[in-house]
Amino acid sequence: SELSGVVEYRNVTFAYPGAESPVLSNISFTARPGQTIAIIGSTGAGKTSLLSLLPRLYDAAEGEVLLDGVPVNNLDHAEITKRVALVPQRPYLFSGTIEHNLRFGKTDATDQELWEALRVAQGESFVREKSKALESRISQGGTNVSGGQRQRLCIARALVTKPRVYLFDDSFSALDVATDARLRAALKDTTADATVIIVAQRVSTITEADQILVLDNGRIVDRGTHEELLETSPTYQEIVES
Ligand code: M5T
Ligand code: MG
């Protein structure tokens, strides 16, 4: 239906194959269309691992990850990627044109759709400034674009697929504060009906989230809005002050 995109983690515990101890323990939360859920926590807390379970990069051994009420373990990757786009922490660009990179998830996207995605991702002007625009070549791994340009192209690539659920893993960290703010304002409009889960390092990126999950050592130690957590969460206060 129109309002698909409900994500639910139910008592999820996860250990990497071969590892002795879990990196995630008893994770439960729900993210609904129209909401932004933020995940914050120190390096190694398990943020990337948590996101990776929804597109089934790994499967949780205990508990369930549900997409629109269906355990993702019962869905194949094609069914999941129709609804879920993950912008990974180290986003990858292929050797080929910008156009080729942007169409990766939706090969029949129109040029207009590509430009619209670039506009939202704050990538329009640097692509226009290139003499070949969308036909400009990206070298293997994207070494001929800056880190911030790479992030914006990978965000645009996700936008092109018009998913119901966006997973942003630290996707704004290479952007300066002004670009980060412009991008999030544009994203807010475009993703208004979608479910958005954002992993962030900078608190300023997530102060407006509907709910912030504070992850520490694989557990959700606190949750609430920015204002609530400032009052109640010593762990959050530490992150804010760091
Ligand atoms: C959480 C371990 C990692 C850490 C813990 C991705 C990955 C992680 N780990 C593995 O053993 N194998 C893997 O493939 O899991 O790591 P994370 O989820 O990457 O933490 P984070 O995203 O909160 O950290 P950061 O640095 O991105 O802020 O013990 O060794
Ligand atoms: Mg990470």
XYZ file of N, CA and C and ligand atoms in Angstrom, residues 47-48 89 169, ligand 2:
13
model
N 26.328 0.433 15.180
C 25.364 1.157 14.342
C 25.283 0.572 12.935
N 26.446 0.386 12.313
C 26.482 -0.183 10.957
C 25.925 -1.611 10.963
N 28.227 3.327 4.801
C 29.181 4.259 5.432
C 30.346 4.576 4.492
N 23.909 5.623 6.549
C 24.947 5.277 7.524
C 26.044 6.326 7.503
Mg 29.605 2.323 11.291
